[in-house]
PDB file of C-alpha atoms in Angstrom:
ATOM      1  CA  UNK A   1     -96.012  98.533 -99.716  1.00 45.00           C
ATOM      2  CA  UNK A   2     -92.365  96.960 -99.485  1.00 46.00           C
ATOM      3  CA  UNK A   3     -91.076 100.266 -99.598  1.00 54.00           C
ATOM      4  CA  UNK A   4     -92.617 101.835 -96.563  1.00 77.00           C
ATOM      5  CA  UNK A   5     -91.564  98.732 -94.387  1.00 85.00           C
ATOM      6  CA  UNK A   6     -88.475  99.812 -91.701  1.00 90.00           C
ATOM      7  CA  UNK A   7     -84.948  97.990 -92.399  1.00 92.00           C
ATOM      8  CA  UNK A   8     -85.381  96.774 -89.144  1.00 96.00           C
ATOM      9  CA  UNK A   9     -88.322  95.559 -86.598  1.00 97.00           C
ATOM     10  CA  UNK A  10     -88.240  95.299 -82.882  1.00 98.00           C
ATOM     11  CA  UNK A  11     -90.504  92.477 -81.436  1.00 98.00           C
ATOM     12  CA  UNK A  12     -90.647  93.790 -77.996  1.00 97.00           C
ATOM     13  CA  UNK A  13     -90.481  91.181 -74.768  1.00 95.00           C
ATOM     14  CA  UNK A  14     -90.436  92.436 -71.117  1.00 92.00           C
ATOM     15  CA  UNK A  15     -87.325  93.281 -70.810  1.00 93.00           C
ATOM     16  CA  UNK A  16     -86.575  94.414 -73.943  1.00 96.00           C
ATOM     17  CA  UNK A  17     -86.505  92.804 -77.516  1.00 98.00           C
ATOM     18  CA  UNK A  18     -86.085  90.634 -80.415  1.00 97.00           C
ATOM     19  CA  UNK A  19     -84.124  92.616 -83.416  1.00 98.00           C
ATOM     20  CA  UNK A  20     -84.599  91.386 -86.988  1.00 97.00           C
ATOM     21  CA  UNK A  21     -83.242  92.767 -89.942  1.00 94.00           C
ATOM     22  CA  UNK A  22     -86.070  93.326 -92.097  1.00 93.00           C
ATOM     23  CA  UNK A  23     -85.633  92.151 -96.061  1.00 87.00           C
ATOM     24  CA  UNK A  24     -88.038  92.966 -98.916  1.00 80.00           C
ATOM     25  CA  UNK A  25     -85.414  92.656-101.313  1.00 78.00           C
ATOM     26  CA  UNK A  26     -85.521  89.028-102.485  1.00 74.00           C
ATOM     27  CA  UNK A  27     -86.463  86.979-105.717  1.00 71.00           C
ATOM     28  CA  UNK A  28     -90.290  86.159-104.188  1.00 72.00           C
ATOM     29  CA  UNK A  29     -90.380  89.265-103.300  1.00 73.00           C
ATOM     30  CA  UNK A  30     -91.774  88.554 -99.486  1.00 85.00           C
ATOM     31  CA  UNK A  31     -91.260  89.737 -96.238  1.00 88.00           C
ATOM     32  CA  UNK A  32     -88.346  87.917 -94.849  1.00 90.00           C
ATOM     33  CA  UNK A  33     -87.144  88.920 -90.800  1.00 93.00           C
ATOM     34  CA  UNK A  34     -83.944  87.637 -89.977  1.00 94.00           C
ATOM     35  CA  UNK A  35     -83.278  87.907 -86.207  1.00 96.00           C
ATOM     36  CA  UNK A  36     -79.717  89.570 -85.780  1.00 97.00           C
ATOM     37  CA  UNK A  37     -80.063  90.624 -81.606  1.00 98.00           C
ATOM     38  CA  UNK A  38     -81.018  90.793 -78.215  1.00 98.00           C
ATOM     39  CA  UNK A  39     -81.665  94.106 -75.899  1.00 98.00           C
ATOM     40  CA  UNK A  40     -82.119  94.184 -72.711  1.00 97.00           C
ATOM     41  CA  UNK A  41     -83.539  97.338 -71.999  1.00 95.00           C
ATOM     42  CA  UNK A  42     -82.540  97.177 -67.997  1.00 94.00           C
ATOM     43  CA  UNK A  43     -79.453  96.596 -68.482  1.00 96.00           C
ATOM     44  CA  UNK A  44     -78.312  97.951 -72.098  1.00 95.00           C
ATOM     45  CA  UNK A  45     -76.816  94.740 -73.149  1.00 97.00           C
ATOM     46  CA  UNK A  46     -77.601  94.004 -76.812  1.00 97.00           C
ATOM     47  CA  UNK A  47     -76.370  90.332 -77.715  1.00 97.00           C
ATOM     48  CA  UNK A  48     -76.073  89.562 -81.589  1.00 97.00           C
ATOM     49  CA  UNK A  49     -77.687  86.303 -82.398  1.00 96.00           C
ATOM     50  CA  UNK A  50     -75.870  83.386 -82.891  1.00 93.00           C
ATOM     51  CA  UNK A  51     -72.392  84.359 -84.633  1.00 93.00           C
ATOM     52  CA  UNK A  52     -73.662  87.171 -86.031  1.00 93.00           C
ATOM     53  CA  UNK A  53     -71.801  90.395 -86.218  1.00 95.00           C
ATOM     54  CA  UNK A  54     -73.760  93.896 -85.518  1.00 97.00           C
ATOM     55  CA  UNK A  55     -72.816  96.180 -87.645  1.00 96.00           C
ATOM     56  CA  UNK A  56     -71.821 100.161 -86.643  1.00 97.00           C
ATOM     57  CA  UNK A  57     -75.243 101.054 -88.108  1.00 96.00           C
ATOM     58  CA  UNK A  58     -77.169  97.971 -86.723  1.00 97.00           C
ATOM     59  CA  UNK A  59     -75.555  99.074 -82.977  1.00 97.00           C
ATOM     60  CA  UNK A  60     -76.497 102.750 -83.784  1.00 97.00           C
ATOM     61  CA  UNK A  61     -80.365 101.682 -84.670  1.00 97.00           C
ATOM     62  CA  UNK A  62     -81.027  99.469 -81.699  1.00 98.00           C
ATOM     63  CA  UNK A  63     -79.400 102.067 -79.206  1.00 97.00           C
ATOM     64  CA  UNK A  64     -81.553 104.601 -80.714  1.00 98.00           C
ATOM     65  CA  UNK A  65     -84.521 102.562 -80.317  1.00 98.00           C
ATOM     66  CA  UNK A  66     -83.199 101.490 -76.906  1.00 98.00           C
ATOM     67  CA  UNK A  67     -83.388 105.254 -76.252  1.00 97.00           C
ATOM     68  CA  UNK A  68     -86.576 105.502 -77.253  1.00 97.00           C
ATOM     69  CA  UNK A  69     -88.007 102.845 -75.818  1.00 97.00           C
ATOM     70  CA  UNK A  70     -86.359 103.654 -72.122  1.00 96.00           C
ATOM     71  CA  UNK A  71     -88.795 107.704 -72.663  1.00 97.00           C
ATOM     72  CA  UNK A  72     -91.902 105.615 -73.896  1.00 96.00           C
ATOM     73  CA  UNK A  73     -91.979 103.252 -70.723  1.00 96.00           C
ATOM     74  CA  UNK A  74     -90.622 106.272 -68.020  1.00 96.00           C
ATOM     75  CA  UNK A  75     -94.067 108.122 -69.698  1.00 97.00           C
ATOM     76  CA  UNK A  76     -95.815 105.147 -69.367  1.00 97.00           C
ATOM     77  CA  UNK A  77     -94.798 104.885 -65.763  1.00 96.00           C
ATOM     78  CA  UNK A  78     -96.126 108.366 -64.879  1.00 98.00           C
ATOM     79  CA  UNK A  79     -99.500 107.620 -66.891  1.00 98.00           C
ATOM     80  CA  UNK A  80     -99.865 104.538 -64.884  1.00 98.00           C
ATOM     81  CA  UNK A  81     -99.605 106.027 -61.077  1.00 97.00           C
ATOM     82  CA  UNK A  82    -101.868 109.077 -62.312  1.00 98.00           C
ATOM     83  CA  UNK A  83    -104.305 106.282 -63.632  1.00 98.00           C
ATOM     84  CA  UNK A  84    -104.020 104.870 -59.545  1.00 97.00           C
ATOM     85  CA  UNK A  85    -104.657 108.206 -58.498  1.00 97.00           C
ATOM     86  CA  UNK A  86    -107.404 108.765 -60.233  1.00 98.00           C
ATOM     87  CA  UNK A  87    -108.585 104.953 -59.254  1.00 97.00           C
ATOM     88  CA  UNK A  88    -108.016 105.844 -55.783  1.00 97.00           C
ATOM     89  CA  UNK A  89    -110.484 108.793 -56.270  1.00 98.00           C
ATOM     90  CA  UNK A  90    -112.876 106.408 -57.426  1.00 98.00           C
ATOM     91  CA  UNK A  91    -112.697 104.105 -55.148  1.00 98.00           C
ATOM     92  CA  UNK A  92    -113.189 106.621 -52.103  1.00 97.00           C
ATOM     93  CA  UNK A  93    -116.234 107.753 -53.779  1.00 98.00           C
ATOM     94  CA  UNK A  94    -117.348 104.156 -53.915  1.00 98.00           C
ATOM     95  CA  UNK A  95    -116.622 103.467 -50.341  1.00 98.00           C
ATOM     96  CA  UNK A  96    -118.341 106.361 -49.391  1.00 97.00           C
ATOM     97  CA  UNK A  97    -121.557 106.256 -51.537  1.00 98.00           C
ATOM     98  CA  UNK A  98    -122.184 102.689 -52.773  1.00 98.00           C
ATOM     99  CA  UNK A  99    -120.241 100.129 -50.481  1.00 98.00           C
ATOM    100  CA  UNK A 100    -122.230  98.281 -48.716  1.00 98.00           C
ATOM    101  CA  UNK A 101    -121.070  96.873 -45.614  1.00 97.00           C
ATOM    102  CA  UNK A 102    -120.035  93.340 -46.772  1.00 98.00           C
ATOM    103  CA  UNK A 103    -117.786  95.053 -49.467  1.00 98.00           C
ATOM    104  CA  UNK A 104    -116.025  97.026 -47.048  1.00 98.00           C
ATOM    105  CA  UNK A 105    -115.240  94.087 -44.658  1.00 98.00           C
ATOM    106  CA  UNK A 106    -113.924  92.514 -48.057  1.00 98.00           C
ATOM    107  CA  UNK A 107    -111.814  95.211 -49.056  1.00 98.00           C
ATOM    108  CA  UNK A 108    -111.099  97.359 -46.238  1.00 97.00           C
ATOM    109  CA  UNK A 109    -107.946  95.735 -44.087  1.00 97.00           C
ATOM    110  CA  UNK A 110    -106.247  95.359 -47.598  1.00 97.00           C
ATOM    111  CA  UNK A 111    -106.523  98.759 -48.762  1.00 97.00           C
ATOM    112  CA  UNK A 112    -105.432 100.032 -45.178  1.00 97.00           C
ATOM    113  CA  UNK A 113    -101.916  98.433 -45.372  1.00 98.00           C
ATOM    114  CA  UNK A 114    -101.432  99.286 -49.072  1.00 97.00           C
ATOM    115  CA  UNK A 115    -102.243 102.711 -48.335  1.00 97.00           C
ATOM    116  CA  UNK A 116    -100.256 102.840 -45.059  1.00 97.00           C
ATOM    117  CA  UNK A 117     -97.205 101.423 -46.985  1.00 98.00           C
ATOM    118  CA  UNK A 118     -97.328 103.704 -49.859  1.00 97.00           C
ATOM    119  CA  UNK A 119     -97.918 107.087 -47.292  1.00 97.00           C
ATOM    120  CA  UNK A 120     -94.996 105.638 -45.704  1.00 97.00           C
ATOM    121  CA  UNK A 121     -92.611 105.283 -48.916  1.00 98.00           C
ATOM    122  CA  UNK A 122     -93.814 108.789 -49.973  1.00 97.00           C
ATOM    123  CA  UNK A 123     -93.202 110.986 -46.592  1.00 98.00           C
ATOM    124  CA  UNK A 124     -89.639 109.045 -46.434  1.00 97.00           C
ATOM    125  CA  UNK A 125     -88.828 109.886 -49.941  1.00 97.00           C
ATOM    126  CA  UNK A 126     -90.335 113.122 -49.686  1.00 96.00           C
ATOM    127  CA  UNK A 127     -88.128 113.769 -46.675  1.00 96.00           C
ATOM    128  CA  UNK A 128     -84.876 112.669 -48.191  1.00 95.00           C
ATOM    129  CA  UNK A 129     -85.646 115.382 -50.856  1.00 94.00           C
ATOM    130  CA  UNK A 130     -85.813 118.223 -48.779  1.00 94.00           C
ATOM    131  CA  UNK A 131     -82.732 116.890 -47.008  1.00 92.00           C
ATOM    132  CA  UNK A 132     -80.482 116.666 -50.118  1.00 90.00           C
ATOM    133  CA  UNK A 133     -82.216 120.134 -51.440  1.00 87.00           C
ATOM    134  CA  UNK A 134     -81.219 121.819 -48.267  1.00 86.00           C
ATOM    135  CA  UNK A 135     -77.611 120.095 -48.232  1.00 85.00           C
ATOM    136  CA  UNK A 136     -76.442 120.346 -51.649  1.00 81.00           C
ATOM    137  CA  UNK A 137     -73.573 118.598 -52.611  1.00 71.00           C
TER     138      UNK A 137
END
């Protein structure tokens, strides 16, 4: 089992996470994590802990995880707004079929202006796109 374990383990926070340097390799022979960093995924900074000292091939792991980490949550960014889309589907279906009247009155005001602000975002975004697409450079 020890041998399958990663050298190192990434205990992930919001913005980015806790590095420990994972060691198997002891007298007791247990799992010992010793916390060498800090990432911050927003920003890139990666802060050793305490007085440590990162290594070349510690830096070279946590960037490539930082790397990784930056595709899984841009993916997980498109899979979320598809899931609203698809929510959004729903809930038209629901207004339309099943809502009663009370439930609209509830709901109805507040989905307006989150709609209204989101069309608006989208046509101005859209817009600057087929601005800069049409004036290159």
């Amino acid at each position: 089992m020890a041998g399958d374990l990663p050298d190192y383990y990434f205990r992930v926070r919001e913005n980015g996470a806790l590095v420990f340097r994972v060691d198997t390799e002891n007298r007791q022979r247990r799992i010992e994590m010793d916390q060498i960093a800090v990432v911050n995924i927003r920003n890139g900074e990666v802060k050793p802990h305490g007085d440590r000292t990162l290594s070349d091939a510690d830096i070279a792991v946590i960037r490539d995880w930082m790397a990784e980490r930056q595709i899984v949550l841009a993916e997980r960014d498109i899979d979320d707004i598809l899931r609203t889309v698809d929510h959004l589907n729903l809930t038209t279906q629901w207004a339309q079929s099943r809502a009663t009247e009370e439930q609209l009155e509830t709901v109805t005001d507040s989905l307006l202006l989150a709609m209204h602000d989101l069309r608006s975002v989208l046509v101005r975004r859209k817009a600057d796109r087929l601005v800069s697409d049409e004036n290159p450079g």
